[in-house]
Amino acid sequence: KLKGCASDTGDLLSLDECLTGCHLVLVPAGMPRKSGMARSDLLEINTGIAKNIIEACAKFCPQAVLGLMVNPANSVVPAMCEIYKKRGLDPKKICGVLNIVHASKVVHKITGAPMDSIDVPLVGGHAGTTVLPLFSQV
């Protein structure tokens, strides 16, 4: 069963209804980096946004796999894993999916293959100069 929810406030009461019983939670959270904005400012803002949602997931669906679509993912995702560790939950349930989704969209645009049939493995870091999509494995 698939259900979608949105919360502009991150209110735990509304997230209770949305998250209870979930096995997979995709979290497109945060704001994009604005021109001239320091990376540290973006990190502070987006970590705060993601933290509310992660804490709600820890409370209402602690066994769910969480896919975080948030920047900077290489900093926010490990920080959210620490929240799970402190609660005695499995931090491996939390993963960043931003670059994987982007790489899959590139393959889809070039090949026309259905998105659900594309799996592009990534190695390296998060930044454009350090992440390496392994297109040869598609």
PDB file of C-alpha atoms in Angstrom:
ATOM      1  CA  LYS A   1       0.000   0.000   0.000  1.00  0.00           C
ATOM      2  CA  LEU A   2       1.349   3.410  -0.958  1.00  0.00           C
ATOM      3  CA  LYS A   3       0.438   6.606   0.805  1.00  0.00           C
ATOM      4  CA  GLY A   4       1.767  10.106   0.553  1.00  0.00           C
ATOM      5  CA  CYS A   5       1.795  12.782   3.221  1.00  0.00           C
ATOM      6  CA  ALA A   6       3.088  16.301   3.457  1.00  0.00           C
ATOM      7  CA  SER A   7       3.675  18.444   6.492  1.00  0.00           C
ATOM      8  CA  ASP A   8       4.753  22.055   6.235  1.00  0.00           C
ATOM      9  CA  THR A   9       5.109  22.324   9.989  1.00  0.00           C
ATOM     10  CA  GLY A  10       6.725  18.994  10.873  1.00  0.00           C
ATOM     11  CA  ASP A  11       4.056  18.695  13.573  1.00  0.00           C
ATOM     12  CA  LEU A  12       4.511  15.348  15.348  1.00  0.00           C
ATOM     13  CA  LEU A  13       0.752  14.826  15.663  1.00  0.00           C
ATOM     14  CA  SER A  14       0.199  14.950  11.910  1.00  0.00           C
ATOM     15  CA  LEU A  15       3.328  12.835  11.328  1.00  0.00           C
ATOM     16  CA  ASP A  16       1.969  10.165  13.688  1.00  0.00           C
ATOM     17  CA  GLU A  17      -0.910   9.433  11.307  1.00  0.00           C
ATOM     18  CA  CYS A  18       1.324   9.560   8.282  1.00  0.00           C
ATOM     19  CA  LEU A  19       4.245   7.449   9.527  1.00  0.00           C
ATOM     20  CA  THR A  20       2.694   4.743  11.697  1.00  0.00           C
ATOM     21  CA  GLY A  21       3.022   1.397   9.927  1.00  0.00           C
ATOM     22  CA  CYS A  22       5.361   2.640   7.175  1.00  0.00           C
ATOM     23  CA  HIS A  23       8.114   0.363   5.890  1.00  0.00           C
ATOM     24  CA  LEU A  24       9.726   2.912   3.555  1.00  0.00           C
ATOM     25  CA  VAL A  25       9.810   6.667   4.082  1.00  0.00           C
ATOM     26  CA  LEU A  26      11.175   8.973   1.382  1.00  0.00           C
ATOM     27  CA  VAL A  27      12.024  12.368   2.791  1.00  0.00           C
ATOM     28  CA  PRO A  28      12.491  15.228   0.323  1.00  0.00           C
ATOM     29  CA  ALA A  29      13.430  17.785   2.978  1.00  0.00           C
ATOM     30  CA  GLY A  30      15.251  21.044   3.176  1.00  0.00           C
ATOM     31  CA  MET A  31      15.834  24.036   1.014  1.00  0.00           C
ATOM     32  CA  PRO A  32      18.200  24.453  -1.914  1.00  0.00           C
ATOM     33  CA  ARG A  33      21.399  26.428  -1.498  1.00  0.00           C
ATOM     34  CA  LYS A  34      20.854  30.049  -2.433  1.00  0.00           C
ATOM     35  CA  SER A  35      23.397  32.119  -4.324  1.00  0.00           C
ATOM     36  CA  GLY A  36      26.064  33.336  -1.935  1.00  0.00           C
ATOM     37  CA  MET A  37      24.856  31.089   0.883  1.00  0.00           C
ATOM     38  CA  ALA A  38      27.584  29.415   2.918  1.00  0.00           C
ATOM     39  CA  ARG A  39      27.505  25.619   2.948  1.00  0.00           C
ATOM     40  CA  SER A  40      27.521  25.724   6.756  1.00  0.00           C
ATOM     41  CA  ASP A  41      24.319  27.800   6.740  1.00  0.00           C
ATOM     42  CA  LEU A  42      22.620  25.320   4.416  1.00  0.00           C
ATOM     43  CA  LEU A  43      23.781  22.469   6.648  1.00  0.00           C
ATOM     44  CA  GLU A  44      22.357  24.106   9.766  1.00  0.00           C
ATOM     45  CA  ILE A  45      18.969  24.820   8.175  1.00  0.00           C
ATOM     46  CA  ASN A  46      18.522  21.465   6.460  1.00  0.00           C
ATOM     47  CA  THR A  47      19.781  19.455   9.433  1.00  0.00           C
ATOM     48  CA  GLY A  48      17.112  21.123  11.562  1.00  0.00           C
ATOM     49  CA  ILE A  49      14.406  20.284   9.038  1.00  0.00           C
ATOM     50  CA  ALA A  50      15.512  16.669   8.600  1.00  0.00           C
ATOM     51  CA  LYS A  51      15.956  16.178  12.362  1.00  0.00           C
ATOM     52  CA  ASN A  52      12.255  16.734  13.063  1.00  0.00           C
ATOM     53  CA  ILE A  53      11.257  14.148  10.488  1.00  0.00           C
ATOM     54  CA  ILE A  54      13.895  11.605  11.565  1.00  0.00           C
ATOM     55  CA  GLU A  55      12.822  11.916  15.201  1.00  0.00           C
ATOM     56  CA  ALA A  56       9.217  11.327  14.140  1.00  0.00           C
ATOM     57  CA  CYS A  57      10.263   8.249  12.144  1.00  0.00           C
ATOM     58  CA  ALA A  58      12.214   6.950  15.154  1.00  0.00           C
ATOM     59  CA  LYS A  59       9.048   7.277  17.218  1.00  0.00           C
ATOM     60  CA  PHE A  60       6.322   6.137  14.799  1.00  0.00           C
ATOM     61  CA  CYS A  61       8.055   3.764  12.325  1.00  0.00           C
ATOM     62  CA  PRO A  62      11.436   2.778  13.797  1.00  0.00           C
ATOM     63  CA  GLN A  63      11.846  -0.261  11.519  1.00  0.00           C
ATOM     64  CA  ALA A  64      11.238   1.658   8.278  1.00  0.00           C
ATOM     65  CA  VAL A  65      13.976   2.321   5.744  1.00  0.00           C
ATOM     66  CA  LEU A  66      14.451   6.071   5.306  1.00  0.00           C
ATOM     67  CA  GLY A  67      15.608   7.632   2.049  1.00  0.00           C
ATOM     68  CA  LEU A  68      16.775  11.200   2.639  1.00  0.00           C
ATOM     69  CA  MET A  69      16.788  13.624  -0.265  1.00  0.00           C
ATOM     70  CA  VAL A  70      18.501  16.555   1.423  1.00  0.00           C
ATOM     71  CA  ASN A  71      21.621  18.655   0.884  1.00  0.00           C
ATOM     72  CA  PRO A  72      24.367  18.496   1.863  1.00  0.00           C
ATOM     73  CA  ALA A  73      23.637  14.764   2.031  1.00  0.00           C
ATOM     74  CA  ASN A  74      27.200  13.794   2.940  1.00  0.00           C
ATOM     75  CA  SER A  75      26.795  15.761   6.187  1.00  0.00           C
ATOM     76  CA  VAL A  76      23.076  15.540   6.970  1.00  0.00           C
ATOM     77  CA  VAL A  77      22.684  11.764   6.494  1.00  0.00           C
ATOM     78  CA  PRO A  78      25.455  10.822   8.981  1.00  0.00           C
ATOM     79  CA  ALA A  79      24.049  13.343  11.476  1.00  0.00           C
ATOM     80  CA  MET A  80      20.615  11.708  11.202  1.00  0.00           C
ATOM     81  CA  CYS A  81      22.209   8.276  11.657  1.00  0.00           C
ATOM     82  CA  GLU A  82      23.593   9.518  14.965  1.00  0.00           C
ATOM     83  CA  ILE A  83      20.028  10.240  16.133  1.00  0.00           C
ATOM     84  CA  TYR A  84      19.100   6.628  15.390  1.00  0.00           C
ATOM     85  CA  LYS A  85      22.228   5.312  17.156  1.00  0.00           C
ATOM     86  CA  LYS A  86      21.424   7.330  20.286  1.00  0.00           C
ATOM     87  CA  ARG A  87      17.933   5.810  20.341  1.00  0.00           C
ATOM     88  CA  GLY A  88      19.296   2.287  19.933  1.00  0.00           C
ATOM     89  CA  LEU A  89      17.951   2.011  16.380  1.00  0.00           C
ATOM     90  CA  ASP A  90      19.740   0.735  13.286  1.00  0.00           C
ATOM     91  CA  PRO A  91      21.461   3.666  11.535  1.00  0.00           C
ATOM     92  CA  LYS A  92      21.807   1.535   8.398  1.00  0.00           C
ATOM     93  CA  LYS A  93      18.072   2.105   7.882  1.00  0.00           C
ATOM     94  CA  ILE A  94      18.906   5.677   6.813  1.00  0.00           C
ATOM     95  CA  CYS A  95      20.399   6.405   3.396  1.00  0.00           C
ATOM     96  CA  GLY A  96      20.875   9.356   1.090  1.00  0.00           C
ATOM     97  CA  VAL A  97      19.259   9.004  -2.329  1.00  0.00           C
ATOM     98  CA  LEU A  98      19.792  12.361  -4.008  1.00  0.00           C
ATOM     99  CA  ASN A  99      22.651  11.454  -6.328  1.00  0.00           C
ATOM    100  CA  ILE A 100      21.202   8.052  -7.186  1.00  0.00           C
ATOM    101  CA  VAL A 101      17.939   9.639  -8.273  1.00  0.00           C
ATOM    102  CA  HIS A 102      19.787  12.248 -10.334  1.00  0.00           C
ATOM    103  CA  ALA A 103      22.008   9.654 -12.043  1.00  0.00           C
ATOM    104  CA  SER A 104      18.968   7.515 -12.829  1.00  0.00           C
ATOM    105  CA  LYS A 105      17.214  10.510 -14.393  1.00  0.00           C
ATOM    106  CA  VAL A 106      20.249  11.096 -16.642  1.00  0.00           C
ATOM    107  CA  VAL A 107      20.153   7.482 -17.848  1.00  0.00           C
ATOM    108  CA  HIS A 108      16.386   7.718 -18.372  1.00  0.00           C
ATOM    109  CA  LYS A 109      16.697  10.897 -20.464  1.00  0.00           C
ATOM    110  CA  ILE A 110      19.449   9.412 -22.641  1.00  0.00           C
ATOM    111  CA  THR A 111      18.044   5.904 -23.094  1.00  0.00           C
ATOM    112  CA  GLY A 112      14.312   6.300 -22.550  1.00  0.00           C
ATOM    113  CA  ALA A 113      14.414   3.262 -20.255  1.00  0.00           C
ATOM    114  CA  PRO A 114      11.716   3.195 -17.547  1.00  0.00           C
ATOM    115  CA  MET A 115      12.913   4.785 -14.304  1.00  0.00           C
ATOM    116  CA  ASP A 116      11.957   1.711 -12.278  1.00  0.00           C
ATOM    117  CA  SER A 117      14.340  -0.417 -14.337  1.00  0.00           C
ATOM    118  CA  ILE A 118      17.398   1.821 -13.819  1.00  0.00           C
ATOM    119  CA  ASP A 119      19.894   1.262 -11.008  1.00  0.00           C
ATOM    120  CA  VAL A 120      23.049   3.372 -11.163  1.00  0.00           C
ATOM    121  CA  PRO A 121      25.568   2.528  -8.444  1.00  0.00           C
ATOM    122  CA  LEU A 122      27.626   5.436  -7.085  1.00  0.00           C
ATOM    123  CA  VAL A 123      31.042   5.530  -5.439  1.00  0.00           C
ATOM    124  CA  GLY A 124      32.974   8.378  -3.870  1.00  0.00           C
ATOM    125  CA  GLY A 125      31.738  11.472  -2.117  1.00  0.00           C
ATOM    126  CA  HIS A 126      28.744  13.738  -2.511  1.00  0.00           C
ATOM    127  CA  ALA A 127      30.162  16.670  -4.462  1.00  0.00           C
ATOM    128  CA  GLY A 128      30.160  16.752  -8.238  1.00  0.00           C
ATOM    129  CA  THR A 129      33.930  16.393  -8.326  1.00  0.00           C
ATOM    130  CA  THR A 130      34.055  13.398  -5.969  1.00  0.00           C
ATOM    131  CA  VAL A 131      30.979  11.322  -6.813  1.00  0.00           C
ATOM    132  CA  LEU A 132      31.329   8.782  -9.601  1.00  0.00           C
ATOM    133  CA  PRO A 133      28.256   7.146 -11.159  1.00  0.00           C
ATOM    134  CA  LEU A 134      29.162   3.709 -12.495  1.00  0.00           C
ATOM    135  CA  PHE A 135      27.213   3.984 -15.751  1.00  0.00           C
ATOM    136  CA  SER A 136      29.030   0.891 -17.080  1.00  0.00           C
ATOM    137  CA  GLN A 137      27.060  -1.144 -14.516  1.00  0.00           C
ATOM    138  CA  VAL A 138      23.645  -0.050 -15.836  1.00  0.00           C
TER     139      VAL A 138
END
